[in-house]
Amino acid sequence: MSTDIIMPESRRQVAAPAAMDTSIMAVISRAASDPSCDINKLERLMEMHERMQAHSAKQLYDEALAQMQEEMPVIGERGGIKDKNGRIQSTYALWEDVNEMIKPVMAKHGFAITFRTPRNERGIEVEGVLSHRAGHREVTSIVLPVDATGSKNGVQAVASSVSYGKRYTAGLLLNITTTGEDDDGNGPAAQITPRVTSAQATQLATLLEKCSDKAKEAFKKIHGAPASVEKAVFDQVLGMLTKSAAQHAASQENTDADNH
């Protein structure tokens, strides 16, 4: 039922940018066919078109991510780290469990996650790439030592580190929640932290686009994506972004006035 409500709204939101994009392309096409057209002007039009496409793709990414967050499952922790006496010290979700449960949800919302292992002298680097069908992607990475615990051979040690890197980067990009399947004396299961709704995430994303690059970077370091903001701090974050967007708009107006 929620899909019937959300999907048409998303299409209405992107209708205007799509029409504007078509209009810009028409202008570029006419300019390119004019022998007297200034090449610098044509390049600026192309750059404007690329910026508009990137902005539209980012907006669609944020909206789809917010909707997907509401359907992302909580994954049980079947893996265990044991001490020298064989007692389980902590638990974790196995990558095969994570992958199996997130793939259908990602596919439904137009996402795909891939991994790369760039050469890194400091250890094994695992890079996670979350891509959306609209064209936007987000990347995060982690550098790990070779997992030489237990009786692993060299290949197994590398594979173990890569598997951990996949779990870690996927968890950051998708805000995956895991929980212990039972309490075996090692402490209570992990608590699920409620996140903002898709409508709230869209509201935050819209305000964030109006903020300065410095404010955007600070937001990303603290919260990641708008959909990852905790529900308990929504009002506080909303107020801060509203103030930041207003300050940036005023700064832009002053700059424009000085230029004139």
mmCIF file of C-alpha atoms in Angstrom:
data_model
loop_
_atom_site.group_PDB
_atom_site.id
_atom_site.type_symbol
_atom_site.label_atom_id
_atom_site.label_comp_id
_atom_site.label_asym_id
_atom_site.label_seq_id
_atom_site.Cartn_x
_atom_site.Cartn_y
_atom_site.Cartn_z
ATOM 1 C CA MET A 1 0.000 0.000 0.000
ATOM 2 C CA SER A 2 2.815 2.398 0.832
ATOM 3 C CA THR A 3 4.354 1.740 -2.589
ATOM 4 C CA ASP A 4 1.149 2.910 -4.302
ATOM 5 C CA ILE A 5 1.487 6.203 -2.455
ATOM 6 C CA ILE A 6 5.234 6.753 -2.685
ATOM 7 C CA MET A 7 5.994 5.810 -6.282
ATOM 8 C CA PRO A 8 3.688 8.337 -8.014
ATOM 9 C CA GLU A 9 5.000 11.059 -5.690
ATOM 10 C CA SER A 10 8.577 10.249 -6.722
ATOM 11 C CA ARG A 11 7.642 10.464 -10.390
ATOM 12 C CA ARG A 12 5.990 13.845 -9.859
ATOM 13 C CA GLN A 13 9.077 15.156 -8.090
ATOM 14 C CA VAL A 14 11.418 14.283 -10.974
ATOM 15 C CA ALA A 15 9.067 15.365 -13.776
ATOM 16 C CA ALA A 16 10.193 19.012 -13.656
ATOM 17 C CA PRO A 17 13.968 18.256 -13.668
ATOM 18 C CA ALA A 18 13.435 15.815 -16.548
ATOM 19 C CA ALA A 19 11.598 18.472 -18.581
ATOM 20 C CA MET A 20 14.309 21.023 -17.822
ATOM 21 C CA ASP A 21 16.978 18.492 -18.819
ATOM 22 C CA THR A 22 15.236 17.986 -22.183
ATOM 23 C CA SER A 23 15.041 21.761 -22.656
ATOM 24 C CA ILE A 24 18.773 22.194 -21.993
ATOM 25 C CA MET A 25 19.580 19.407 -24.457
ATOM 26 C CA ALA A 26 17.477 21.174 -27.109
ATOM 27 C CA VAL A 27 19.450 24.388 -26.549
ATOM 28 C CA ILE A 28 22.752 22.486 -26.769
ATOM 29 C CA SER A 29 21.638 20.741 -29.953
ATOM 30 C CA ARG A 30 20.737 24.038 -31.618
ATOM 31 C CA ALA A 31 23.976 25.656 -30.496
ATOM 32 C CA ALA A 32 26.061 22.740 -31.776
ATOM 33 C CA SER A 33 24.437 22.967 -35.223
ATOM 34 C CA ASP A 34 25.173 26.700 -35.471
ATOM 35 C CA PRO A 35 28.590 27.260 -37.146
ATOM 36 C CA SER A 36 28.898 30.667 -35.469
ATOM 37 C CA CYS A 37 28.357 29.276 -31.947
ATOM 38 C CA ASP A 38 31.040 30.151 -29.392
ATOM 39 C CA ILE A 39 32.766 26.910 -28.348
ATOM 40 C CA ASN A 40 33.246 28.221 -24.800
ATOM 41 C CA LYS A 41 29.517 28.863 -24.490
ATOM 42 C CA LEU A 42 28.788 25.350 -25.742
ATOM 43 C CA GLU A 43 31.177 23.868 -23.171
ATOM 44 C CA ARG A 44 29.481 25.822 -20.370
ATOM 45 C CA LEU A 45 26.092 24.515 -21.515
ATOM 46 C CA MET A 46 27.426 20.949 -21.481
ATOM 47 C CA GLU A 47 28.829 21.452 -17.982
ATOM 48 C CA MET A 48 25.464 22.799 -16.814
ATOM 49 C CA HIS A 49 23.714 19.778 -18.310
ATOM 50 C CA GLU A 50 26.102 17.383 -16.553
ATOM 51 C CA ARG A 51 25.580 19.146 -13.206
ATOM 52 C CA MET A 52 21.803 18.926 -13.617
ATOM 53 C CA GLN A 53 22.021 15.216 -14.431
ATOM 54 C CA ALA A 54 24.250 14.564 -11.411
ATOM 55 C CA HIS A 55 21.913 16.528 -9.126
ATOM 56 C CA SER A 56 18.863 14.634 -10.382
ATOM 57 C CA ALA A 57 20.625 11.273 -9.983
ATOM 58 C CA LYS A 58 21.658 12.153 -6.407
ATOM 59 C CA GLN A 59 18.092 13.149 -5.518
ATOM 60 C CA LEU A 60 16.700 9.892 -6.912
ATOM 61 C CA TYR A 61 19.412 7.966 -5.028
ATOM 62 C CA ASP A 62 18.519 9.608 -1.706
ATOM 63 C CA GLU A 63 14.788 9.043 -2.187
ATOM 64 C CA ALA A 64 15.247 5.380 -3.131
ATOM 65 C CA LEU A 65 17.676 4.815 -0.241
ATOM 66 C CA ALA A 66 15.195 6.270 2.234
ATOM 67 C CA GLN A 67 12.452 3.951 0.977
ATOM 68 C CA MET A 68 14.791 0.952 0.986
ATOM 69 C CA GLN A 69 15.881 1.603 4.585
ATOM 70 C CA GLU A 70 12.334 0.934 5.768
ATOM 71 C CA GLU A 71 12.425 -2.553 4.220
ATOM 72 C CA MET A 72 15.983 -3.554 5.092
ATOM 73 C CA PRO A 73 15.868 -6.673 7.310
ATOM 74 C CA VAL A 74 17.573 -7.143 10.657
ATOM 75 C CA ILE A 75 20.204 -9.847 10.163
ATOM 76 C CA GLY A 76 20.980 -12.497 12.753
ATOM 77 C CA GLU A 77 24.554 -12.931 13.982
ATOM 78 C CA ARG A 78 25.503 -16.575 13.391
ATOM 79 C CA GLY A 79 29.255 -16.057 13.377
ATOM 80 C CA GLY A 80 31.240 -16.130 16.609
ATOM 81 C CA ILE A 81 34.702 -15.057 17.784
ATOM 82 C CA LYS A 82 36.098 -17.406 20.417
ATOM 83 C CA ASP A 83 38.748 -16.909 23.066
ATOM 84 C CA LYS A 84 41.574 -19.370 23.721
ATOM 85 C CA ASN A 85 39.255 -21.472 25.859
ATOM 86 C CA GLY A 86 36.707 -21.825 23.085
ATOM 87 C CA ARG A 87 34.173 -19.509 24.690
ATOM 88 C CA ILE A 88 32.367 -17.127 22.307
ATOM 89 C CA GLN A 89 33.433 -13.567 23.091
ATOM 90 C CA SER A 90 31.330 -11.796 20.479
ATOM 91 C CA THR A 91 29.067 -12.560 17.545
ATOM 92 C CA TYR A 92 28.763 -11.149 14.043
ATOM 93 C CA ALA A 93 26.627 -11.576 10.924
ATOM 94 C CA LEU A 94 28.154 -13.851 8.287
ATOM 95 C CA TRP A 95 28.661 -12.184 4.914
ATOM 96 C CA GLU A 96 26.709 -14.913 3.115
ATOM 97 C CA ASP A 97 23.713 -14.182 5.386
ATOM 98 C CA VAL A 98 24.013 -10.437 4.815
ATOM 99 C CA ASN A 99 24.310 -10.833 1.046
ATOM 100 C CA GLU A 100 21.378 -13.232 0.770
ATOM 101 C CA MET A 101 19.024 -10.964 2.714
ATOM 102 C CA ILE A 102 19.924 -7.577 1.237
ATOM 103 C CA LYS A 103 20.067 -8.483 -2.474
ATOM 104 C CA PRO A 104 16.281 -8.780 -3.062
ATOM 105 C CA VAL A 105 15.614 -5.498 -1.233
ATOM 106 C CA MET A 106 18.331 -3.661 -3.157
ATOM 107 C CA ALA A 107 17.112 -5.023 -6.508
ATOM 108 C CA LYS A 108 13.563 -3.883 -5.755
ATOM 109 C CA HIS A 109 14.734 -0.286 -5.293
ATOM 110 C CA GLY A 110 17.253 -0.215 -8.151
ATOM 111 C CA PHE A 111 20.471 -0.631 -6.132
ATOM 112 C CA ALA A 112 23.498 -2.864 -6.581
ATOM 113 C CA ILE A 113 26.572 -3.207 -4.392
ATOM 114 C CA THR A 114 29.985 -4.209 -5.699
ATOM 115 C CA PHE A 115 33.411 -4.525 -4.108
ATOM 116 C CA ARG A 116 36.948 -3.802 -5.214
ATOM 117 C CA THR A 117 40.291 -4.617 -3.606
ATOM 118 C CA PRO A 118 42.767 -1.912 -4.706
ATOM 119 C CA ARG A 119 46.455 -2.561 -4.144
ATOM 120 C CA ASN A 120 47.455 -1.042 -0.805
ATOM 121 C CA GLU A 121 50.835 -1.304 0.907
ATOM 122 C CA ARG A 122 49.253 -0.828 4.352
ATOM 123 C CA GLY A 123 47.199 -4.035 4.164
ATOM 124 C CA ILE A 124 44.118 -5.396 2.437
ATOM 125 C CA GLU A 125 41.846 -2.614 1.236
ATOM 126 C CA VAL A 126 38.208 -3.397 0.532
ATOM 127 C CA GLU A 127 36.184 -0.767 -1.290
ATOM 128 C CA GLY A 128 32.385 -0.961 -1.343
ATOM 129 C CA VAL A 129 30.428 0.763 -4.130
ATOM 130 C CA LEU A 130 26.656 1.267 -3.813
ATOM 131 C CA SER A 131 25.196 2.180 -7.230
ATOM 132 C CA HIS A 132 21.667 3.259 -8.138
ATOM 133 C CA ARG A 133 20.016 2.827 -11.532
ATOM 134 C CA ALA A 134 19.670 6.629 -11.875
ATOM 135 C CA GLY A 135 23.465 6.861 -12.147
ATOM 136 C CA HIS A 136 24.600 8.061 -8.704
ATOM 137 C CA ARG A 137 26.939 5.982 -6.543
ATOM 138 C CA GLU A 138 28.522 6.205 -3.096
ATOM 139 C CA VAL A 139 31.869 4.656 -2.167
ATOM 140 C CA THR A 140 33.479 3.779 1.159
ATOM 141 C CA SER A 141 36.523 1.680 2.033
ATOM 142 C CA ILE A 142 38.476 0.111 4.863
ATOM 143 C CA VAL A 143 42.097 -1.069 5.122
ATOM 144 C CA LEU A 144 42.580 -4.261 7.146
ATOM 145 C CA PRO A 145 45.495 -6.405 8.288
ATOM 146 C CA VAL A 146 45.623 -10.021 7.134
ATOM 147 C CA ASP A 147 43.518 -12.133 9.511
ATOM 148 C CA ALA A 148 46.130 -14.563 10.820
ATOM 149 C CA THR A 149 44.060 -15.777 13.790
ATOM 150 C CA GLY A 150 43.468 -19.475 14.320
ATOM 151 C CA SER A 151 45.030 -22.005 11.969
ATOM 152 C CA LYS A 152 44.285 -20.245 8.676
ATOM 153 C CA ASN A 153 46.660 -20.617 5.745
ATOM 154 C CA GLY A 154 47.664 -17.584 3.685
ATOM 155 C CA VAL A 155 44.741 -17.744 1.256
ATOM 156 C CA GLN A 156 42.193 -18.278 4.029
ATOM 157 C CA ALA A 157 43.625 -15.356 5.996
ATOM 158 C CA VAL A 158 43.209 -12.995 3.038
ATOM 159 C CA ALA A 159 39.697 -14.303 2.308
ATOM 160 C CA SER A 160 38.698 -13.743 5.942
ATOM 161 C CA SER A 161 39.864 -10.122 5.830
ATOM 162 C CA VAL A 162 38.060 -9.500 2.529
ATOM 163 C CA SER A 163 34.857 -11.009 3.948
ATOM 164 C CA TYR A 164 35.095 -8.701 6.966
ATOM 165 C CA GLY A 165 35.690 -5.733 4.659
ATOM 166 C CA LYS A 166 32.562 -6.574 2.671
ATOM 167 C CA ARG A 167 30.455 -6.752 5.843
ATOM 168 C CA TYR A 168 31.908 -3.490 7.126
ATOM 169 C CA THR A 169 31.522 -1.415 3.953
ATOM 170 C CA ALA A 170 28.062 -2.829 3.172
ATOM 171 C CA GLY A 171 27.012 -1.991 6.722
ATOM 172 C CA LEU A 172 28.132 1.626 6.310
ATOM 173 C CA LEU A 173 26.541 2.130 2.902
ATOM 174 C CA LEU A 174 23.228 0.452 3.725
ATOM 175 C CA ASN A 175 23.001 1.100 7.473
ATOM 176 C CA ILE A 176 22.535 -2.631 8.104
ATOM 177 C CA THR A 177 21.346 -3.685 11.552
ATOM 178 C CA THR A 178 22.464 -7.014 13.003
ATOM 179 C CA THR A 179 21.397 -8.707 16.214
ATOM 180 C CA GLY A 180 22.386 -11.765 18.230
ATOM 181 C CA GLU A 181 20.021 -14.673 17.579
ATOM 182 C CA ASP A 182 19.948 -15.531 21.268
ATOM 183 C CA ASP A 183 21.483 -14.457 24.554
ATOM 184 C CA ASP A 184 24.046 -17.100 25.526
ATOM 185 C CA GLY A 185 25.499 -15.236 28.481
ATOM 186 C CA ASN A 186 27.626 -12.855 26.448
ATOM 187 C CA GLY A 187 25.332 -9.887 27.064
ATOM 188 C CA PRO A 188 22.088 -8.606 25.594
ATOM 189 C CA ALA A 189 21.446 -8.593 21.859
ATOM 190 C CA ALA A 190 22.172 -5.424 19.930
ATOM 191 C CA GLN A 191 19.428 -2.820 20.100
ATOM 192 C CA ILE A 192 17.801 -1.577 16.888
ATOM 193 C CA THR A 193 18.098 2.189 16.466
ATOM 194 C CA PRO A 194 15.012 3.719 14.777
ATOM 195 C CA ARG A 195 15.813 5.854 11.722
ATOM 196 C CA VAL A 196 13.887 8.673 10.068
ATOM 197 C CA THR A 197 11.020 7.889 7.705
ATOM 198 C CA SER A 198 11.394 8.194 3.930
ATOM 199 C CA ALA A 199 9.441 11.471 3.969
ATOM 200 C CA GLN A 200 11.698 12.891 6.702
ATOM 201 C CA ALA A 201 14.830 11.728 4.856
ATOM 202 C CA THR A 202 13.634 13.451 1.681
ATOM 203 C CA GLN A 203 12.981 16.624 3.683
ATOM 204 C CA LEU A 204 16.525 16.544 5.086
ATOM 205 C CA ALA A 205 18.035 15.792 1.664
ATOM 206 C CA THR A 206 16.230 18.767 0.101
ATOM 207 C CA LEU A 207 17.558 21.129 2.782
ATOM 208 C CA LEU A 208 21.042 19.640 2.587
ATOM 209 C CA GLU A 209 21.240 20.471 -1.129
ATOM 210 C CA LYS A 210 20.765 24.147 -0.202
ATOM 211 C CA CYS A 211 23.677 24.149 2.273
ATOM 212 C CA SER A 212 27.330 24.965 1.657
ATOM 213 C CA ASP A 213 29.833 22.286 0.618
ATOM 214 C CA LYS A 214 31.424 22.542 4.071
ATOM 215 C CA ALA A 215 28.072 21.879 5.768
ATOM 216 C CA LYS A 216 27.398 18.937 3.446
ATOM 217 C CA GLU A 217 30.758 17.391 4.290
ATOM 218 C CA ALA A 218 30.155 17.843 8.033
ATOM 219 C CA PHE A 219 26.715 16.228 7.712
ATOM 220 C CA LYS A 220 28.179 13.256 5.841
ATOM 221 C CA LYS A 221 30.842 12.687 8.510
ATOM 222 C CA ILE A 222 28.267 12.720 11.319
ATOM 223 C CA HIS A 223 25.241 11.019 9.774
ATOM 224 C CA GLY A 224 26.260 9.573 6.418
ATOM 225 C CA ALA A 225 23.146 9.751 4.230
ATOM 226 C CA PRO A 226 19.914 11.566 5.198
ATOM 227 C CA ALA A 227 18.181 8.178 5.527
ATOM 228 C CA SER A 228 20.685 7.182 8.244
ATOM 229 C CA VAL A 229 19.740 9.992 10.652
ATOM 230 C CA GLU A 230 18.378 8.657 13.937
ATOM 231 C CA LYS A 231 14.695 9.334 14.476
ATOM 232 C CA ALA A 232 15.336 10.748 17.955
ATOM 233 C CA VAL A 233 17.440 13.644 16.598
ATOM 234 C CA PHE A 234 15.344 14.459 13.508
ATOM 235 C CA ASP A 235 13.973 17.755 14.867
ATOM 236 C CA GLN A 236 17.441 18.882 15.941
ATOM 237 C CA VAL A 237 19.027 18.011 12.574
ATOM 238 C CA LEU A 238 16.121 19.621 10.704
ATOM 239 C CA GLY A 239 16.601 22.858 12.622
ATOM 240 C CA MET A 240 20.352 22.904 12.021
ATOM 241 C CA LEU A 241 19.965 22.275 8.278
ATOM 242 C CA THR A 242 17.251 24.931 7.981
ATOM 243 C CA LYS A 243 19.549 27.479 9.637
ATOM 244 C CA SER A 244 22.553 26.395 7.567
ATOM 245 C CA ALA A 245 20.591 26.607 4.296
ATOM 246 C CA ALA A 246 19.358 30.112 5.167
ATOM 247 C CA GLN A 247 22.894 31.267 6.019
ATOM 248 C CA HIS A 248 24.246 29.869 2.756
ATOM 249 C CA ALA A 249 21.483 31.576 0.754
ATOM 250 C CA ALA A 250 22.248 34.898 2.463
ATOM 251 C CA SER A 251 25.961 34.453 1.771
ATOM 252 C CA GLN A 252 25.254 33.787 -1.898
ATOM 253 C CA GLU A 253 23.076 36.903 -2.127
ATOM 254 C CA ASN A 254 25.830 39.040 -0.580
ATOM 255 C CA THR A 255 28.369 37.602 -3.014
ATOM 256 C CA ASP A 256 26.114 38.342 -5.978
ATOM 257 C CA ALA A 257 25.541 41.897 -4.710
ATOM 258 C CA ASP A 258 29.292 42.489 -4.367
ATOM 259 C CA ASN A 259 29.868 41.241 -7.912
ATOM 260 C CA HIS A 260 27.334 43.757 -9.231
#
